[in-house]
PDB file of C-alpha atoms in Angstrom:
ATOM      1  CA  MET A 745     -13.697 -31.601  25.176  1.00 49.00           C
ATOM      2  CA  THR A 746     -11.961 -34.106  24.921  1.00 46.00           C
ATOM      3  CA  PRO A 747      -8.244 -34.757  27.928  1.00 49.00           C
ATOM      4  CA  LEU A 748      -5.334 -33.357  26.533  1.00 49.00           C
ATOM      5  CA  GLY A 749      -3.787 -36.838  27.169  1.00 49.00           C
ATOM      6  CA  SER A 750      -6.341 -39.098  25.733  1.00 45.00           C
ATOM      7  CA  GLU A 751      -5.400 -37.284  22.643  1.00 46.00           C
ATOM      8  CA  GLN A 752      -2.162 -37.533  23.009  1.00 43.00           C
ATOM      9  CA  LYS A 753      -2.320 -41.019  23.610  1.00 43.00           C
ATOM     10  CA  GLN A 754      -3.795 -41.748  20.133  1.00 44.00           C
ATOM     11  CA  GLU A 755      -1.376 -39.491  17.572  1.00 47.00           C
ATOM     12  CA  THR A 756       1.190 -41.452  19.495  1.00 49.00           C
ATOM     13  CA  THR A 757      -0.353 -44.525  18.550  1.00 55.00           C
ATOM     14  CA  ILE A 758       2.821 -46.192  16.379  1.00 58.00           C
ATOM     15  CA  GLU A 759       2.969 -49.107  14.418  1.00 76.00           C
ATOM     16  CA  LYS A 760       6.024 -51.387  14.742  1.00 92.00           C
ATOM     17  CA  ILE A 761       9.034 -50.510  13.243  1.00 94.00           C
ATOM     18  CA  VAL A 762      11.575 -52.726  11.595  1.00 96.00           C
ATOM     19  CA  THR A 763      15.256 -51.464  10.062  1.00 96.00           C
ATOM     20  CA  TYR A 764      15.910 -52.706   6.564  1.00 97.00           C
ATOM     21  CA  SER A 765      19.296 -53.766   5.848  1.00 96.00           C
ATOM     22  CA  ASP A 766      20.555 -53.973   2.136  1.00 95.00           C
ATOM     23  CA  SER A 767      23.428 -55.866   0.793  1.00 91.00           C
ATOM     24  CA  SER A 768      25.228 -52.662  -0.798  1.00 90.00           C
ATOM     25  CA  GLY A 769      25.862 -51.385   2.447  1.00 93.00           C
ATOM     26  CA  PHE A 770      23.280 -49.365   3.370  1.00 96.00           C
ATOM     27  CA  LYS A 771      20.307 -49.525   5.979  1.00 96.00           C
ATOM     28  CA  PHE A 772      16.662 -47.488   7.563  1.00 97.00           C
ATOM     29  CA  ASP A 773      13.892 -47.891   9.858  1.00 97.00           C
ATOM     30  CA  TYR A 774      10.719 -48.130   8.528  1.00 96.00           C
ATOM     31  CA  PRO A 775       7.149 -49.699  10.057  1.00 95.00           C
ATOM     32  CA  GLU A 776       6.649 -53.354   8.703  1.00 93.00           C
ATOM     33  CA  ASP A 777       3.290 -53.000   7.862  1.00 93.00           C
ATOM     34  CA  LEU A 778       5.049 -51.978   4.831  1.00 96.00           C
ATOM     35  CA  THR A 779       6.263 -53.946   2.025  1.00 97.00           C
ATOM     36  CA  ILE A 780       9.642 -53.894   0.192  1.00 97.00           C
ATOM     37  CA  LYS A 781      10.611 -54.898  -3.088  1.00 97.00           C
ATOM     38  CA  ASP A 782      14.253 -54.988  -4.398  1.00 96.00           C
ATOM     39  CA  LEU A 783      14.288 -54.448  -7.970  1.00 95.00           C
ATOM     40  CA  SER A 784      18.364 -53.401  -8.591  1.00 92.00           C
ATOM     41  CA  GLY A 785      18.322 -56.233 -11.273  1.00 89.00           C
ATOM     42  CA  GLU A 786      22.173 -56.920 -12.945  1.00 88.00           C
ATOM     43  CA  ALA A 787      22.858 -53.342 -14.146  1.00 88.00           C
ATOM     44  CA  GLN A 788      27.206 -52.521 -13.349  1.00 90.00           C
ATOM     45  CA  ASN A 789      25.752 -48.958 -12.070  1.00 93.00           C
ATOM     46  CA  ILE A 790      23.260 -49.324  -9.865  1.00 95.00           C
ATOM     47  CA  TYR A 791      23.672 -50.807  -5.859  1.00 95.00           C
ATOM     48  CA  SER A 792      20.151 -50.182  -5.007  1.00 96.00           C
ATOM     49  CA  SER A 793      16.754 -50.110  -6.494  1.00 97.00           C
ATOM     50  CA  LEU A 794      13.999 -50.496  -4.331  1.00 97.00           C
ATOM     51  CA  GLU A 795      10.443 -50.212  -4.044  1.00 98.00           C
ATOM     52  CA  ILE A 796       8.539 -49.763  -0.900  1.00 97.00           C
ATOM     53  CA  SER A 797       4.632 -49.577  -0.779  1.00 97.00           C
ATOM     54  CA  SER A 798       2.115 -50.319   2.169  1.00 94.00           C
ATOM     55  CA  ASP A 799      -1.968 -51.851   1.519  1.00 92.00           C
ATOM     56  CA  LYS A 800      -3.310 -48.781   3.321  1.00 88.00           C
ATOM     57  CA  GLU A 801      -2.050 -46.298   1.063  1.00 91.00           C
ATOM     58  CA  ALA A 802      -1.906 -45.896  -2.628  1.00 92.00           C
ATOM     59  CA  GLY A 803       1.400 -44.982  -4.565  1.00 92.00           C
ATOM     60  CA  LYS A 804       5.062 -45.929  -3.616  1.00 95.00           C
ATOM     61  CA  MET A 805       7.946 -44.635  -2.669  1.00 97.00           C
ATOM     62  CA  THR A 806      11.284 -46.063  -4.031  1.00 97.00           C
ATOM     63  CA  ILE A 807      15.103 -45.584  -3.274  1.00 97.00           C
ATOM     64  CA  LYS A 808      17.657 -45.882  -5.415  1.00 97.00           C
ATOM     65  CA  ILE A 809      21.507 -45.905  -5.047  1.00 97.00           C
ATOM     66  CA  ILE A 810      23.251 -45.506  -8.183  1.00 96.00           C
ATOM     67  CA  ASP A 811      26.698 -44.417 -10.546  1.00 96.00           C
ATOM     68  CA  SER A 812      25.701 -41.192 -10.504  1.00 95.00           C
ATOM     69  CA  PRO A 813      25.027 -38.967 -13.613  1.00 94.00           C
ATOM     70  CA  TYR A 814      25.764 -35.255 -12.261  1.00 94.00           C
ATOM     71  CA  ASP A 815      28.975 -34.655 -10.117  1.00 92.00           C
ATOM     72  CA  SER A 816      26.834 -32.823  -7.645  1.00 91.00           C
ATOM     73  CA  LEU A 817      23.858 -32.107  -6.434  1.00 90.00           C
ATOM     74  CA  GLU A 818      23.996 -28.705  -7.538  1.00 88.00           C
ATOM     75  CA  SER A 819      24.327 -29.950 -11.332  1.00 89.00           C
ATOM     76  CA  PHE A 820      21.335 -31.935 -10.020  1.00 89.00           C
ATOM     77  CA  LEU A 821      19.243 -29.434  -9.204  1.00 83.00           C
ATOM     78  CA  SER A 822      19.673 -27.733 -12.217  1.00 83.00           C
ATOM     79  CA  SER A 823      19.056 -30.938 -14.162  1.00 81.00           C
ATOM     80  CA  LYS A 824      15.802 -30.675 -12.448  1.00 72.00           C
ATOM     81  CA  GLU A 825      14.381 -27.315 -12.227  1.00 66.00           C
ATOM     82  CA  ASP A 826      12.880 -27.180 -16.156  1.00 58.00           C
ATOM     83  CA  ARG A 827      10.908 -30.493 -14.971  1.00 62.00           C
ATOM     84  CA  GLY A 828       9.278 -28.267 -12.065  1.00 63.00           C
ATOM     85  CA  ALA A 829      11.831 -28.360  -8.707  1.00 65.00           C
ATOM     86  CA  GLY A 830       9.974 -26.363  -6.208  1.00 74.00           C
ATOM     87  CA  VAL A 831      10.850 -25.526  -3.085  1.00 78.00           C
ATOM     88  CA  SER A 832      14.232 -27.557  -1.502  1.00 82.00           C
ATOM     89  CA  ARG A 833      15.793 -27.576   1.744  1.00 88.00           C
ATOM     90  CA  ASP A 834      19.306 -28.790   3.186  1.00 92.00           C
ATOM     91  CA  LEU A 835      19.556 -31.701   5.226  1.00 92.00           C
ATOM     92  CA  THR A 836      21.760 -34.199   5.896  1.00 92.00           C
ATOM     93  CA  LEU A 837      20.630 -37.917   4.778  1.00 93.00           C
ATOM     94  CA  SER A 838      23.596 -40.213   6.915  1.00 92.00           C
ATOM     95  CA  LEU A 839      26.632 -37.527   7.752  1.00 91.00           C
ATOM     96  CA  MET A 840      26.296 -36.633   3.774  1.00 93.00           C
ATOM     97  CA  THR A 841      25.068 -33.514   2.643  1.00 94.00           C
ATOM     98  CA  ALA A 842      21.739 -33.587   1.220  1.00 95.00           C
ATOM     99  CA  LYS A 843      19.027 -31.506  -0.206  1.00 93.00           C
ATOM    100  CA  GLN A 844      15.144 -32.572   0.012  1.00 93.00           C
ATOM    101  CA  ILE A 845      12.760 -31.100  -3.028  1.00 90.00           C
ATOM    102  CA  GLN A 846       9.380 -30.995  -3.559  1.00 88.00           C
ATOM    103  CA  PHE A 847       8.199 -31.125  -6.947  1.00 85.00           C
ATOM    104  CA  PRO A 848       4.585 -30.431  -6.513  1.00 84.00           C
ATOM    105  CA  ILE A 849       3.083 -30.664 -10.411  1.00 82.00           C
ATOM    106  CA  ALA A 850       4.335 -34.209 -10.572  1.00 83.00           C
ATOM    107  CA  LYS A 851       3.531 -34.580  -6.949  1.00 89.00           C
ATOM    108  CA  LYS A 852       6.089 -35.782  -5.046  1.00 92.00           C
ATOM    109  CA  LEU A 853       9.407 -35.785  -2.787  1.00 93.00           C
ATOM    110  CA  VAL A 854      12.680 -36.247  -3.600  1.00 94.00           C
ATOM    111  CA  THR A 855      15.309 -36.408  -1.101  1.00 96.00           C
ATOM    112  CA  VAL A 856      19.027 -37.157  -2.518  1.00 96.00           C
ATOM    113  CA  ALA A 857      22.614 -36.954  -1.392  1.00 96.00           C
ATOM    114  CA  ILE A 858      25.785 -37.360  -3.813  1.00 95.00           C
ATOM    115  CA  THR A 859      29.135 -38.076  -2.290  1.00 93.00           C
ATOM    116  CA  ASP A 860      32.085 -39.376  -4.252  1.00 92.00           C
ATOM    117  CA  GLY A 861      29.911 -40.733  -7.899  1.00 94.00           C
ATOM    118  CA  ILE A 862      27.229 -42.062  -6.358  1.00 95.00           C
ATOM    119  CA  GLU A 863      24.105 -41.102  -5.832  1.00 96.00           C
ATOM    120  CA  TYR A 864      21.657 -41.969  -2.579  1.00 97.00           C
ATOM    121  CA  LEU A 865      17.848 -40.936  -4.023  1.00 96.00           C
ATOM    122  CA  LEU A 866      14.531 -40.895  -2.216  1.00 97.00           C
ATOM    123  CA  GLU A 867      11.480 -40.393  -4.062  1.00 96.00           C
ATOM    124  CA  SER A 868       8.012 -40.240  -2.886  1.00 96.00           C
ATOM    125  CA  PRO A 869       3.750 -39.054  -3.337  1.00 93.00           C
ATOM    126  CA  SER A 870       4.192 -35.646  -1.610  1.00 87.00           C
ATOM    127  CA  ASP A 871       1.118 -36.082  -0.157  1.00 79.00           C
ATOM    128  CA  ASP A 872       0.984 -32.525   2.081  1.00 71.00           C
ATOM    129  CA  GLY A 873       2.546 -33.965   5.266  1.00 66.00           C
ATOM    130  CA  SER A 874       0.241 -37.186   5.520  1.00 85.00           C
ATOM    131  CA  TYR A 875       1.102 -40.788   5.257  1.00 92.00           C
ATOM    132  CA  TRP A 876       3.538 -41.049   2.118  1.00 94.00           C
ATOM    133  CA  ASN A 877       5.416 -37.040   3.559  1.00 92.00           C
ATOM    134  CA  LYS A 878       6.307 -38.673   6.930  1.00 93.00           C
ATOM    135  CA  ILE A 879       6.687 -42.219   6.179  1.00 95.00           C
ATOM    136  CA  HIS A 880       9.833 -40.353   3.497  1.00 95.00           C
ATOM    137  CA  SER A 881      10.950 -38.344   6.562  1.00 93.00           C
ATOM    138  CA  GLN A 882      11.108 -41.735   8.842  1.00 95.00           C
ATOM    139  CA  ILE A 883      13.645 -42.876   5.762  1.00 97.00           C
ATOM    140  CA  ALA A 884      15.451 -40.555   5.681  1.00 96.00           C
ATOM    141  CA  ALA A 885      16.266 -39.631   9.494  1.00 96.00           C
ATOM    142  CA  SER A 886      17.771 -43.187   9.802  1.00 96.00           C
ATOM    143  CA  PHE A 887      19.176 -44.132   6.632  1.00 97.00           C
ATOM    144  CA  SER A 888      22.760 -44.486   7.145  1.00 96.00           C
ATOM    145  CA  VAL A 889      25.272 -46.560   4.968  1.00 94.00           C
ATOM    146  CA  GLU A 890      27.608 -48.581   6.887  1.00 83.00           C
ATOM    147  CA  THR A 891      31.344 -48.073   6.231  1.00 69.00           C
ATOM    148  CA  GLU A 892      34.680 -48.554   8.510  1.00 52.00           C
ATOM    149  CA  SER A 893      34.060 -45.296   8.786  1.00 46.00           C
ATOM    150  CA  ALA A 894      30.360 -44.682  10.371  1.00 37.00           C
ATOM    151  CA  SER A 895      31.560 -47.887  12.763  1.00 37.00           C
ATOM    152  CA  THR A 896      33.684 -46.385  14.123  1.00 37.00           C
ATOM    153  CA  ALA A 897      32.075 -43.419  15.165  1.00 38.00           C
ATOM    154  CA  GLY A 898      29.217 -45.798  16.365  1.00 39.00           C
ATOM    155  CA  GLU A 899      31.902 -47.339  18.898  1.00 41.00           C
ATOM    156  CA  ASP A 900      32.548 -44.146  19.970  1.00 40.00           C
ATOM    157  CA  VAL A 901      29.137 -42.896  20.207  1.00 38.00           C
ATOM    158  CA  SER A 902      28.258 -45.077  22.237  1.00 39.00           C
ATOM    159  CA  ASN A 903      31.231 -44.824  24.078  1.00 39.00           C
ATOM    160  CA  ASP A 904      30.540 -41.267  25.505  1.00 40.00           C
ATOM    161  CA  GLN A 905      27.133 -42.160  25.818  1.00 39.00           C
ATOM    162  CA  VAL A 906      28.501 -44.652  28.930  1.00 40.00           C
ATOM    163  CA  ALA A 907      30.967 -42.386  29.823  1.00 41.00           C
ATOM    164  CA  SER A 908      28.146 -39.496  30.303  1.00 38.00           C
ATOM    165  CA  ASP A 909      25.609 -42.014  32.107  1.00 42.00           C
ATOM    166  CA  GLU A 910      27.846 -43.176  34.177  1.00 42.00           C
ATOM    167  CA  GLU A 911      28.797 -39.035  35.259  1.00 42.00           C
ATOM    168  CA  GLU A 912      24.981 -38.816  35.672  1.00 42.00           C
ATOM    169  CA  GLY A 913      24.841 -41.643  38.075  1.00 44.00           C
ATOM    170  CA  ILE A 914      27.788 -39.514  40.211  1.00 45.00           C
ATOM    171  CA  GLU A 915      25.833 -36.376  40.420  1.00 40.00           C
TER     172      GLU A 915
END
């Protein structure tokens, strides 16, 4: 029998996290041992196309920011139903309404948001909660689009944080 504390130490061994900032105005956090290749090319409808790979695990994750051929998440989902789209769940990607969809036959996990005609698409191998699912979740959770209103909101948040820290100190 192992003490509970030693098991937790093994679980909390976390790789160093770094931030990727893209010239098209978004950023996300990822483990530094991953390799990111920019495959954007010169196409006018592609703002960014990234391929993320690991020396440790087979498979690749992709992130694409493109002019969307779909006018909504619903039209995106209905176009994917015949391709084996499985369970989907609602989530938020950088304050945008998004969907995360399992494709059991193709064994992939997709997170998509469509805002102002732009599609934000994260796609990775689906490995039942293992390596790529964790990476996908980490990138989706930290993904942020930098806009003027987002930076203003960020300043407000940090001012609120300072105020709440001061209030806690008064006790």
